[in-house]
Coordinates of C-alpha atoms in Angstrom, one line a residue:
M1 CA 213.2 109.7 101.3
Q2 CA 216.6 109.9 99.1
A3 CA 218.7 113.6 99.6
G4 CA 218.4 114.9 96.2
V5 CA 220.9 117.2 94.3
I6 CA 219.4 120.4 92.6
L7 CA 221.1 122.1 89.8
G8 CA 220.0 125.9 90.5
D9 CA 222.3 127.5 88.3
V10 CA 220.3 125.6 85.4
M11 CA 218.2 128.1 84.1
T12 CA 216.2 125.6 81.5
Y13 CA 212.9 126.4 83.0
Q14 CA 213.1 129.8 85.0
I15 CA 211.0 132.5 84.0
R16 CA 211.0 136.2 85.0
E17 CA 207.6 137.5 86.4
D18 CA 207.9 140.2 83.7
A19 CA 209.0 137.8 81.0
T20 CA 207.8 138.8 77.7
P21 CA 205.3 136.4 75.4
E22 CA 208.4 135.2 73.7
E23 CA 210.2 134.3 76.6
K24 CA 207.5 132.8 78.2
F25 CA 206.9 130.6 74.8
E26 CA 210.8 129.5 74.6
V27 CA 210.4 128.3 78.1
G28 CA 207.3 126.6 77.4
V29 CA 209.1 124.9 74.5
N30 CA 211.4 123.8 76.6
F31 CA 209.4 122.4 79.2
L32 CA 207.3 120.8 76.1
E33 CA 210.5 119.1 74.4
S34 CA 211.3 117.4 78.0
L35 CA 208.0 116.0 78.0
I36 CA 206.4 118.2 80.7
P37 CA 203.4 119.1 78.8
G38 CA 201.0 120.6 81.3
R39 CA 203.5 123.6 82.0
A40 CA 204.2 123.7 78.5
R41 CA 200.4 124.2 77.5
E42 CA 200.4 127.2 80.5
L43 CA 203.2 129.2 79.0
I44 CA 202.9 128.6 75.4
D45 CA 199.1 129.3 76.1
E46 CA 199.9 132.8 77.4
A47 CA 202.7 133.6 75.2
F48 CA 199.7 133.3 72.2
A49 CA 197.4 135.3 74.3
G50 CA 200.1 138.4 74.5
G51 CA 200.0 138.7 71.1
H52 CA 202.8 135.7 70.1
S53 CA 202.0 134.2 67.3
T54 CA 203.5 132.9 64.4
S55 CA 203.6 129.5 62.5
K56 CA 206.2 127.9 65.3
V57 CA 204.0 128.8 67.9
H58 CA 200.8 127.4 66.5
F59 CA 203.0 123.8 65.8
Y60 CA 204.0 124.0 69.0
R61 CA 200.3 125.0 70.7
L62 CA 198.8 122.4 68.9
L63 CA 201.7 120.0 70.3
A64 CA 200.8 121.0 73.9
L65 CA 197.3 120.5 73.4
V66 CA 197.2 116.9 72.5
S67 CA 200.4 115.7 74.4
G68 CA 199.8 113.1 77.3
R69 CA 196.3 113.0 77.0
S70 CA 193.9 111.6 74.9
R71 CA 190.4 113.1 73.3
S72 CA 188.6 112.2 76.0
E73 CA 190.7 114.5 78.5
L74 CA 190.2 117.4 76.3
S75 CA 187.8 120.4 77.9
A76 CA 185.1 121.9 75.7
E77 CA 187.3 124.8 74.9
E78 CA 190.2 122.5 73.9
T79 CA 188.5 120.5 71.9
A80 CA 186.4 123.4 69.8
R81 CA 189.8 124.9 69.6
L82 CA 191.2 121.6 68.2
K83 CA 188.8 121.5 65.5
H84 CA 189.4 125.4 64.5
A85 CA 193.1 124.1 63.8
Q86 CA 191.9 121.4 61.8
N87 CA 189.8 123.8 59.8
N88 CA 191.7 126.9 59.5
P89 CA 195.3 126.2 58.6
I90 CA 197.6 128.9 58.9
P91 CA 198.7 130.9 55.5
V92 CA 202.3 130.6 56.2
T93 CA 205.1 128.2 54.1
D94 CA 207.7 127.3 56.4
K95 CA 209.0 124.1 58.4
W96 CA 206.7 124.8 61.1
S97 CA 203.8 125.1 59.1
D98 CA 204.6 121.9 57.2
G99 CA 205.0 120.3 60.8
L100 CA 201.4 121.8 61.7
R101 CA 199.7 120.7 58.6
V102 CA 201.0 117.6 58.5
T103 CA 199.8 117.3 62.4
I104 CA 196.4 118.3 61.3
M105 CA 196.4 115.8 58.8
I106 CA 197.4 112.5 61.1
L107 CA 194.9 114.1 64.1
D108 CA 191.9 113.8 61.1
S109 CA 193.3 110.7 60.0
A110 CA 192.9 109.2 63.2
Q111 CA 189.1 110.0 63.4
R112 CA 188.4 109.0 60.0
S113 CA 188.0 104.8 59.6
D114 CA 187.9 105.6 55.5
A115 CA 191.4 107.7 55.6
D116 CA 194.3 106.5 53.5
I117 CA 196.8 106.3 56.0
R118 CA 199.6 106.6 53.9
V119 CA 199.3 110.0 52.7
P120 CA 200.3 111.6 56.2
L121 CA 202.7 109.0 56.7
K122 CA 204.4 109.8 53.7
E123 CA 204.2 113.2 54.6
L124 CA 205.2 112.6 58.3
D125 CA 208.7 111.4 56.7
A126 CA 208.9 113.8 54.3
L127 CA 209.2 116.5 57.5
D128 CA 212.3 118.0 59.0
P129 CA 213.7 115.4 61.7
V130 CA 212.8 117.8 64.4
Q131 CA 209.2 117.9 63.2
S132 CA 208.6 114.5 62.6
S133 CA 210.1 113.5 66.2
L134 CA 208.1 116.2 68.2
I135 CA 205.0 114.8 66.6
L136 CA 205.7 111.5 67.0
R137 CA 207.0 111.8 70.6
N138 CA 203.7 113.9 71.3
L139 CA 200.4 112.2 69.5
E140 CA 201.2 108.8 71.3
Q141 CA 198.1 109.1 73.2
F142 CA 196.2 110.5 70.8
L143 CA 195.8 107.7 68.3
E144 CA 193.8 105.1 67.2
G145 CA 194.0 102.5 64.4
P146 CA 195.9 101.5 62.0
L147 CA 197.5 104.6 62.2
E148 CA 198.4 104.7 65.7
D149 CA 200.3 101.1 64.7
Q150 CA 201.7 102.5 62.3
M151 CA 203.2 105.3 63.8
W152 CA 204.3 103.5 66.9
H153 CA 206.0 101.3 64.8
R154 CA 208.2 104.4 63.8
S155 CA 208.5 105.5 67.4
L156 CA 209.9 102.3 68.5
E157 CA 212.3 102.4 65.9
R158 CA 213.6 105.8 66.8
A159 CA 213.4 104.9 70.9
K160 CA 215.6 101.7 70.0
S161 CA 217.8 103.3 67.9
S162 CA 218.4 106.8 70.6
Q163 CA 218.1 104.7 73.6
L164 CA 221.6 104.8 74.1
A165 CA 222.5 107.5 71.8
D166 CA 225.1 110.4 73.1
R167 CA 226.9 108.2 75.2
R168 CA 224.6 108.0 77.8
V169 CA 226.2 105.1 79.8
D170 CA 229.2 107.3 79.8
R171 CA 226.9 110.8 80.9
V172 CA 224.1 109.9 82.6
W173 CA 225.5 109.8 86.2
K174 CA 227.4 112.7 85.9
F175 CA 223.6 114.5 86.0
F176 CA 222.9 113.2 89.5
Q177 CA 226.4 115.0 90.5
A178 CA 225.6 118.1 92.5
Q179 CA 228.1 121.4 91.2
P180 CA 230.9 121.2 93.3
A181 CA 231.3 124.2 95.9
H182 CA 234.6 125.9 95.2
P183 CA 237.9 125.2 97.2
R184 CA 238.2 126.8 100.4
V185 CA 240.7 126.9 103.3
R186 CA 240.3 127.7 106.8
P187 CA 241.9 131.5 106.9
P188 CA 244.5 131.3 110.1
Q189 CA 244.1 134.0 112.5
P190 CA 246.3 137.1 112.5
P191 CA 248.4 137.7 115.4
V192 CA 246.4 140.7 117.2
T193 CA 249.0 142.6 119.7
R194 CA 247.1 145.3 121.9
P195 CA 249.1 149.0 122.1
V196 CA 249.1 148.4 125.8
S197 CA 251.0 145.2 125.8
R198 CA 253.6 146.7 123.6
S199 CA 254.0 149.2 126.1
I200 CA 254.2 146.9 129.3
A201 CA 256.7 145.2 127.3
G202 CA 258.7 147.4 126.5
A203 CA 258.9 149.1 130.1
S204 CA 259.6 145.8 131.0
A205 CA 262.7 145.8 128.8
V206 CA 264.1 149.3 129.7
I207 CA 263.6 147.6 133.3
I208 CA 265.0 144.5 132.7
S209 CA 268.1 146.6 131.2
A210 CA 268.7 148.7 133.9
S211 CA 268.6 146.2 136.5
A212 CA 271.2 143.8 134.8
V213 CA 273.2 146.6 134.2
Y214 CA 273.3 148.1 138.1
L215 CA 274.0 144.6 139.0
G216 CA 277.0 144.6 136.5
V217 CA 278.0 147.7 137.8
L218 CA 277.7 146.6 141.5
L219 CA 279.9 143.6 140.7
A220 CA 282.5 145.8 138.7
E221 CA 283.1 148.1 141.4
E222 CA 283.4 145.0 144.1
S223 CA 285.8 143.2 141.3
Q224 CA 284.0 140.4 141.1
L225 CA 284.7 139.7 137.8
G226 CA 283.7 136.0 138.1
A227 CA 280.0 136.6 139.2
L228 CA 279.8 139.6 136.5
A229 CA 280.9 136.4 133.9
V230 CA 278.2 134.3 135.2
L231 CA 275.6 137.0 135.2
L232 CA 276.6 137.6 131.1
V233 CA 276.6 134.1 130.7
S234 CA 273.1 133.5 132.4
V235 CA 271.3 136.1 130.3
A236 CA 272.5 134.8 127.1
V237 CA 271.5 131.1 128.3
G238 CA 268.4 132.9 129.3
V239 CA 267.5 134.7 126.0
S240 CA 268.8 131.1 124.5
G241 CA 266.3 128.9 126.5
L242 CA 263.3 131.3 126.2
R243 CA 263.8 131.1 122.1
H244 CA 263.3 127.4 122.4
D245 CA 260.4 128.0 124.6
I246 CA 258.9 129.7 122.0
E247 CA 259.9 126.8 119.8
W248 CA 258.6 124.3 121.9
R249 CA 255.1 126.6 123.1
F250 CA 254.6 127.0 118.8
R251 CA 254.5 123.7 117.9
Y252 CA 252.7 122.1 120.9
A253 CA 250.2 124.8 120.7
A254 CA 250.0 124.0 116.5
S255 CA 249.3 120.5 117.2
R256 CA 246.9 121.3 119.9
S257 CA 244.8 123.7 117.6
A258 CA 244.3 120.5 115.1
S259 CA 241.8 119.3 117.3
G260 CA 238.0 120.0 117.5
S261 CA 234.6 118.8 118.8
R262 CA 232.2 117.2 116.6
S263 CA 228.5 118.9 116.3
A264 CA 225.1 118.1 115.1
G265 CA 223.6 119.0 111.7
F266 CA 225.4 119.7 109.0
A267 CA 228.4 118.6 110.5
S268 CA 226.9 115.3 111.2
E269 CA 226.3 114.7 107.2
V270 CA 229.9 115.7 106.8
D271 CA 230.9 112.7 109.3
R272 CA 229.0 110.4 106.9
E273 CA 231.0 111.5 104.3
F274 CA 233.8 110.8 105.8
R275 CA 233.3 107.7 107.1
Y276 CA 232.4 106.8 103.4
Y277 CA 234.8 107.6 101.8
F278 CA 237.6 106.8 103.9
T279 CA 236.3 103.6 104.0
K280 CA 236.3 103.0 100.7
Y281 CA 239.8 104.6 99.6
H282 CA 242.4 102.6 101.6
P283 CA 245.9 101.4 101.0
D284 CA 245.7 97.9 99.6
D285 CA 247.7 96.7 102.4
V286 CA 245.6 98.3 104.8
D287 CA 242.0 97.3 105.7
S288 CA 239.1 100.0 106.2
S289 CA 239.5 99.7 110.1
T290 CA 243.0 99.6 110.3
W291 CA 242.6 103.0 108.0
W292 CA 240.3 104.3 109.9
I293 CA 241.9 104.4 113.1
L294 CA 245.3 105.0 111.4
T295 CA 243.7 108.6 110.2
E296 CA 242.1 109.5 113.4
S297 CA 244.2 112.8 113.7
A298 CA 244.7 114.1 110.1
R299 CA 241.0 112.7 108.8
Q300 CA 239.5 115.0 112.0
S301 CA 241.8 118.2 111.6
V302 CA 240.2 117.9 107.7
R303 CA 236.7 117.2 108.7
D304 CA 237.0 119.9 111.5
E305 CA 238.4 122.4 108.9
L306 CA 235.6 121.6 106.5
V307 CA 233.2 122.2 108.9
E308 CA 233.9 125.6 109.6
V309 CA 234.4 126.7 106.1
Y310 CA 231.3 125.4 104.3
R311 CA 228.8 126.1 107.3
E312 CA 226.3 128.0 105.5
R313 CA 222.4 127.9 105.3
D314 CA 222.6 127.4 101.7
M315 CA 225.5 124.9 101.3
P316 CA 224.3 121.5 101.3
V317 CA 227.0 118.6 101.9
V318 CA 226.7 117.3 98.4
R319 CA 228.3 119.8 96.9
I320 CA 231.4 119.7 98.6
K321 CA 231.7 115.7 98.4
W322 CA 234.1 116.0 95.8
L323 CA 236.6 117.4 98.7
I324 CA 235.8 114.9 100.8
R325 CA 236.7 112.5 98.1
H326 CA 239.6 114.3 97.4
E327 CA 241.0 114.3 101.1
A328 CA 240.2 110.7 101.3
R329 CA 242.1 109.9 97.6
Q330 CA 245.0 112.3 99.2
A331 CA 245.3 110.5 102.4
V332 CA 245.8 107.0 100.7
R333 CA 248.6 108.9 98.2
R334 CA 250.7 110.3 101.4
W335 CA 250.1 107.0 102.8
N336 CA 252.1 105.4 100.0
S337 CA 254.7 108.0 99.5
G338 CA 255.4 107.9 103.7
T339 CA 254.3 111.4 104.0
L340 CA 251.1 110.7 105.9
D341 CA 251.9 111.8 108.9
E342 CA 254.3 114.4 107.8
Y343 CA 252.0 118.0 108.7
S344 CA 251.4 116.0 112.3
R345 CA 255.0 115.0 112.7
D346 CA 256.1 119.0 111.8
L347 CA 253.5 120.1 114.7
E348 CA 254.2 117.7 117.5
P349 CA 256.1 119.1 120.3
F350 CA 259.9 117.7 120.3
L351 CA 261.6 116.7 123.0
H352 CA 264.7 118.3 122.5
M353 CA 263.4 121.6 122.0
G354 CA 261.6 121.3 126.0
T355 CA 264.7 120.2 127.2
I356 CA 267.1 123.1 126.0
A357 CA 264.1 125.4 127.5
V358 CA 263.9 124.0 130.6
L359 CA 268.3 123.6 131.0
G360 CA 268.4 127.1 129.8
A361 CA 266.3 128.1 132.6
G362 CA 267.9 126.2 135.1
L363 CA 271.5 127.5 134.2
S364 CA 270.4 130.8 133.7
G365 CA 268.9 131.3 137.1
S366 CA 271.6 129.3 139.0
G367 CA 274.1 131.3 137.6
L368 CA 271.6 134.5 138.5
L369 CA 271.3 133.7 141.7
W370 CA 275.3 133.3 142.0
A371 CA 275.4 136.8 140.4
V372 CA 273.0 138.1 143.1
V373 CA 274.3 137.0 145.9
A374 CA 277.8 138.6 145.4
A375 CA 276.0 141.9 144.4
V376 CA 274.2 141.6 148.0
Q377 CA 277.6 141.5 149.7
A378 CA 278.4 144.6 148.2
R379 CA 275.2 146.4 148.7
P380 CA 272.6 144.6 150.3
L381 CA 269.2 147.0 149.7
G382 CA 270.4 148.0 146.0
A383 CA 271.2 144.3 144.6
V384 CA 267.9 143.1 146.4
C385 CA 265.6 145.9 144.6
A386 CA 267.5 145.6 141.4
T387 CA 266.9 141.7 141.2
L388 CA 263.0 141.8 142.4
L389 CA 262.6 144.6 139.5
L390 CA 264.8 142.2 137.2
L391 CA 262.5 139.0 137.7
G392 CA 259.2 141.1 137.7
A393 CA 259.9 142.7 134.3
G394 CA 262.0 139.6 133.2
L395 CA 258.5 137.4 133.7
V396 CA 256.4 140.3 131.9
W397 CA 258.6 140.3 129.1
A398 CA 258.9 137.0 128.4
R399 CA 254.9 136.3 128.3
Y400 CA 255.1 138.6 125.7
R401 CA 257.7 137.4 123.6
L402 CA 256.5 134.2 123.9
D403 CA 252.5 135.3 123.2
S404 CA 253.5 137.2 120.3
T405 CA 256.6 135.3 118.6
R406 CA 254.3 132.0 118.8
S407 CA 251.1 134.6 117.0
S408 CA 253.1 135.7 114.6
R409 CA 255.3 132.5 113.4
L410 CA 252.0 130.2 113.8
F411 CA 250.3 132.9 111.7
A412 CA 253.2 132.7 108.9
A413 CA 253.2 129.0 109.1
E414 CA 249.4 128.4 108.4
Q415 CA 249.5 130.9 105.8
D416 CA 252.5 128.9 104.1
E417 CA 250.4 125.7 104.7
N418 CA 247.1 126.9 103.3
R419 CA 248.6 127.9 100.1
A420 CA 249.8 124.5 99.3
V421 CA 246.6 123.1 100.7
L422 CA 244.3 125.4 98.5
A423 CA 246.7 125.1 95.4
V424 CA 246.4 121.1 95.4
R425 CA 242.0 121.5 95.9
R426 CA 241.9 124.2 93.3
A427 CA 243.7 121.2 91.0
E428 CA 241.5 119.0 91.8
F429 CA 238.6 121.5 91.6
D430 CA 239.0 121.8 87.8
R431 CA 239.9 118.6 87.4
W432 CA 236.4 117.5 88.6
R433 CA 234.8 120.6 86.5
K434 CA 236.0 119.2 83.4
V435 CA 234.7 115.8 84.2
L436 CA 231.2 117.0 84.5
A437 CA 231.4 119.5 81.6
D438 CA 229.3 117.1 79.2
R439 CA 226.6 117.0 82.0
P440 CA 223.7 116.1 80.0
S441 CA 221.0 118.5 80.2
D442 CA 217.2 118.0 81.9
R443 CA 216.0 117.5 78.1
E444 CA 218.3 114.9 77.4
I445 CA 217.5 113.2 80.5
A446 CA 213.6 112.9 79.5
T447 CA 214.5 112.0 76.0
W448 CA 216.3 108.9 76.9
L449 CA 213.2 108.2 79.9
D450 CA 211.2 108.4 76.7
C451 CA 212.9 106.2 74.9
D452 CA 213.0 103.9 78.1
R453 CA 209.0 103.9 78.7
K454 CA 208.8 103.0 75.4
I455 CA 210.8 99.7 75.1
I456 CA 209.3 99.1 78.5
F457 CA 205.5 99.4 76.6
D458 CA 207.2 97.7 74.1
R459 CA 208.0 94.7 76.3
A460 CA 204.7 94.6 77.4
L461 CA 202.6 94.3 74.1
R462 CA 204.9 91.8 73.1
H463 CA 204.3 89.6 76.4
Y464 CA 200.4 90.1 75.7
R465 CA 200.5 89.8 72.5
L466 CA 198.9 92.9 71.2
K467 CA 199.2 96.0 68.9
P468 CA 198.5 99.2 70.2
S469 CA 195.8 99.8 68.1
D470 CA 194.1 96.7 70.4
V471 CA 194.9 98.9 73.7
I472 CA 192.0 101.5 74.4
S473 CA 193.8 103.1 76.4
H474 CA 197.8 102.7 78.2
A475 CA 199.0 104.7 81.2
F476 CA 202.5 105.0 83.3
A477 CA 203.3 104.9 86.7
E478 CA 206.8 106.0 88.3
L479 CA 208.5 105.6 91.5
P480 CA 212.4 105.6 92.7
A481 CA 213.6 102.2 92.6
G482 CA 216.9 100.0 92.4
R483 CA 219.8 102.3 91.8
P484 CA 219.6 105.4 94.6
G485 CA 220.2 109.1 93.5
R486 CA 217.9 111.9 92.2
A487 CA 218.8 115.5 90.7
R488 CA 216.8 117.9 89.2
V489 CA 217.3 121.6 87.6
R490 CA 215.4 124.7 89.0
H491 CA 212.0 124.6 88.5
G492 CA 212.5 121.4 86.5
P493 CA 211.0 117.3 87.7
W494 CA 213.1 115.2 89.8
R495 CA 214.7 112.2 87.7
Y496 CA 216.1 109.4 89.3
R497 CA 218.4 106.8 88.8
G498 CA 216.8 103.8 89.3
Y499 CA 212.6 103.7 88.5
R500 CA 209.7 101.4 89.2
I501 CA 207.9 101.8 85.9
S502 CA 204.4 100.2 85.5
V503 CA 202.3 100.1 82.5
F504 CA 198.6 100.0 82.5
L505 CA 196.9 98.4 79.1
L506 CA 193.2 98.9 79.4
T507 CA 192.0 96.0 76.6
M508 CA 188.3 95.1 75.8
D509 CA 189.2 92.0 78.6
G510 CA 190.3 94.3 81.4
V511 CA 193.6 95.9 82.6
R512 CA 196.7 94.3 82.1
Q513 CA 199.5 95.6 84.4
F514 CA 203.3 95.3 83.5
D515 CA 206.3 96.4 86.2
A516 CA 209.7 96.7 85.1
V517 CA 212.8 97.9 86.7
L518 CA 214.8 101.0 85.0
D519 CA 218.6 101.9 85.6
L520 CA 218.8 105.1 84.1
D521 CA 222.7 105.2 84.2
T522 CA 222.9 102.2 81.5
G523 CA 219.1 101.9 80.1
E524 CA 218.7 98.4 81.6
I525 CA 215.3 97.2 81.7
S526 CA 214.6 94.1 84.0
D527 CA 210.5 92.6 84.1
R528 CA 209.3 92.5 87.9
E529 CA 205.7 91.6 87.8
R530 CA 202.5 91.2 85.7
M531 CA 199.4 91.6 87.4
N532 CA 195.7 91.3 85.4
Y533 CA 192.3 92.2 86.8
R534 CA 189.1 92.3 85.1
F535 CA 187.6 95.6 85.5
D536 CA 184.5 94.9 87.6
V537 CA 187.1 93.8 90.5
I538 CA 188.2 97.6 90.8
A539 CA 186.5 99.1 93.7
S540 CA 188.2 102.6 93.6
V541 CA 191.1 105.0 93.1
R542 CA 192.2 106.6 96.2
V543 CA 194.3 109.7 95.8
T544 CA 196.1 111.3 99.1
R545 CA 198.4 114.0 99.2
A546 CA 201.3 114.5 102.3
A547 CA 202.6 117.4 103.3
S548 CA 205.2 117.3 101.3
A549 CA 203.4 117.4 98.3
A550 CA 203.7 113.7 97.9
Q551 CA 200.7 112.2 96.3
T552 CA 199.6 108.6 97.2
F553 CA 197.4 107.1 94.9
A554 CA 196.3 103.0 95.7
L555 CA 194.1 101.1 93.6
V556 CA 191.3 99.7 95.5
L557 CA 190.3 96.0 94.3
V558 CA 186.7 94.6 95.7
N559 CA 188.7 92.1 97.7
G560 CA 190.4 94.6 99.9
Q561 CA 193.9 94.7 98.5
E562 CA 195.7 97.6 97.7
I563 CA 197.6 98.8 94.8
K564 CA 199.7 101.9 96.0
M565 CA 202.4 104.0 94.3
N566 CA 203.5 107.1 95.8
T567 CA 204.6 110.0 93.6
A568 CA 207.9 112.5 93.9
E569 CA 208.2 114.4 97.5
S570 CA 210.5 117.5 97.8
A571 CA 211.4 118.5 101.3
L572 CA 211.2 121.9 102.4
G573 CA 215.3 122.1 102.9
E574 CA 215.5 120.5 98.9
V575 CA 213.4 123.5 97.4
L576 CA 215.3 126.7 95.8
E577 CA 214.4 130.4 96.8
D578 CA 211.9 130.8 94.4
E579 CA 210.4 127.4 94.6
T580 CA 207.8 125.8 96.8
P581 CA 207.7 121.8 97.2
E582 CA 203.9 122.0 95.7
A583 CA 205.1 123.2 92.8
V584 CA 208.2 120.9 92.2
A585 CA 206.0 117.9 93.2
R586 CA 203.3 119.0 90.5
I587 CA 206.1 119.4 87.6
T588 CA 207.4 115.9 88.6
Q589 CA 204.0 114.4 88.4
D590 CA 203.7 116.0 85.2
A591 CA 206.4 114.9 83.8
A592 CA 205.9 111.5 84.6
G593 CA 202.5 111.7 83.4
L594 CA 200.6 110.8 86.8
Q595 CA 197.3 113.0 85.6
H596 CA 197.0 110.7 82.7
T597 CA 197.2 107.7 84.6
L598 CA 194.8 108.8 87.4
S599 CA 192.0 110.2 84.3
V600 CA 192.2 106.5 83.3
L601 CA 192.3 104.3 86.4
E602 CA 189.8 106.9 87.9
G603 CA 187.2 106.4 85.0
V604 CA 187.5 102.7 85.0
A605 CA 187.2 102.6 88.8
A606 CA 183.8 105.1 88.4
E607 CA 182.3 103.1 85.4
G608 CA 184.1 100.0 84.8
K609 CA 183.1 98.7 81.7
E610 CA 180.8 101.6 80.2
W611 CA 184.3 103.9 80.7
V612 CA 185.8 101.6 78.8
R613 CA 182.9 101.1 75.8
R614 CA 182.8 105.1 75.6
R615 CA 186.8 105.3 75.6
G616 CA 186.9 102.1 73.0
A617 CA 183.6 103.6 70.9
P618 CA 185.7 105.1 68.0
V619 CA 187.5 101.9 68.0
L620 CA 184.7 99.6 68.1
R621 CA 182.5 101.4 65.6
T622 CA 185.8 101.3 62.9
F623 CA 186.8 97.7 63.8
G624 CA 183.7 96.1 64.7
F625 CA 184.7 95.0 68.5
H626 CA 181.9 93.4 70.7
A627 CA 183.9 91.6 73.2
L628 CA 183.4 93.6 76.2
T629 CA 181.5 91.0 78.1
C630 CA 184.4 88.6 76.9
P631 CA 186.1 86.7 80.3
F632 CA 189.7 87.9 80.7
R633 CA 192.3 85.7 79.5
D634 CA 196.2 85.4 79.9
H635 CA 197.2 82.8 77.2
G636 CA 197.1 80.3 80.3
G637 CA 193.2 80.6 81.4
L638 CA 190.9 82.2 83.3
V639 CA 191.2 85.1 85.5
G640 CA 188.4 85.3 88.4
S641 CA 187.4 88.4 90.7
T642 CA 191.3 88.1 92.2
P643 CA 194.2 89.8 90.3
R644 CA 196.5 87.0 88.6
R645 CA 200.1 88.0 89.7
L646 CA 202.6 86.6 87.7
S647 CA 206.8 87.3 89.1
T648 CA 209.5 87.4 86.6

């Protein structure tokens, strides 16, 4: 299953539990305009039942009633409501009541064989573009005869002109990009010094001073001026060596702190993205394998940082892909400018610092030993005691100074580094957000997808040399295919970057299936396969539901062959806190028109020609068709009990 992007901050379909009828209606309109009629009917009916009754409500309520369905799919109560709407126009005059009136006129003309279709078509053309577009999009399954052909001609022209409108090719891909997470850096750990440590260090400093002064006094009393000078030099050299030792240990600790361990789960997903982007982006003069090795240290450091600062339950990796991509590009830029290893080089231990520290310690120890020997000769017991105190307190004080100074310097260095890194990341974050600023809405995606469906339907009609009125019923089935990637908004359906769309045409001769692959980014459509079969070869339609809320339906033929299609599914980790996998799957199936498709195929499987005879009765009565017993032809010969498959 493809990992999905959820745009949780888009509230187009969000509705509060205590929503007013007006709010329910507006969300219902959003669903209908995105061609999700099932959920639209529920919300608009709830709004109407709650007392929200305007000409706009009546218009959308009627469209929602018939959208994506044929007359035979209406319940008795819905059929009665449709008749009531046709017989009881509302006494209001505005653009919505005009749209309602024309809709009723079209529905009435579709049922009458003696209707003059020029009148409703003229009225349709005179409507506001918003109303006329909504009527064309939602009455597709409900019309028959010459009126259906004329309406289809208008729908197809609009689909062709709108298929690539509003810069589709430049914008669709942005719908499938996750909302970028704000940039972060790993905060440095501030130095922590316990009060007792400071007290011990202070006492040690006092003891060191007292011991050194005592030894100096002994040497002065004995006129050991050379030894006294050596003692003073030894102290100075020791302090200098300690300073370089602090620097050496600081850089050594910093270089060691850049490494980290790998872990599973979120970290493994981060690893995959690092592998992808550091393989995709590399200098022109370095191949990807070599680049992967060269960037090991820097890459691992950044990887560990991102795993740490973004590791939280509701942070999917897709939200930091922009940052991983940015770091991969930054590595290439630093390589080209010769600064790729700059940070690592600054943090590496320098040999000369360690050497100075060692030499300083050696010289200081040698000089101190000479001075102590001279002092012992003057006053053995006092000199030995002072020396032991000096060494013990010196070790304690040096350890404290090493730890405290190194921690403070490391903290300051990391703060400076963090400020610089965060500034660069914020600049990239702002740039990426501007790129995504014109991300298309789910409604726009639905509009483009509807245009694609119509063009595929037109290809199927032209291939089989049919008019829409020659088709008793048609249905679509969609499944992901081709270009990977899927996304949805909160409470919205999954949208895919690539589809395999199957069109089922039910004609007097049998079922004709036309398959095409759609690239949603570009609108490019490629024909893949055609299958033709008679009604009597369809044995059954089997629908199964998985634990993930995905549905699989299989068209089973009498020869045992199964034509399977899997619908959308949602993993538990791909739903928000106010969603369920079942609800997301249901909305996705609603957007794909799955219920209509199942109604058509299950009807054919259960009753065969009898079901088609009932569905086609109005057409038969109007145009005198009686060809249900004709053999099925595909412009090339008879097709027997087995489906004929034509690959393209």
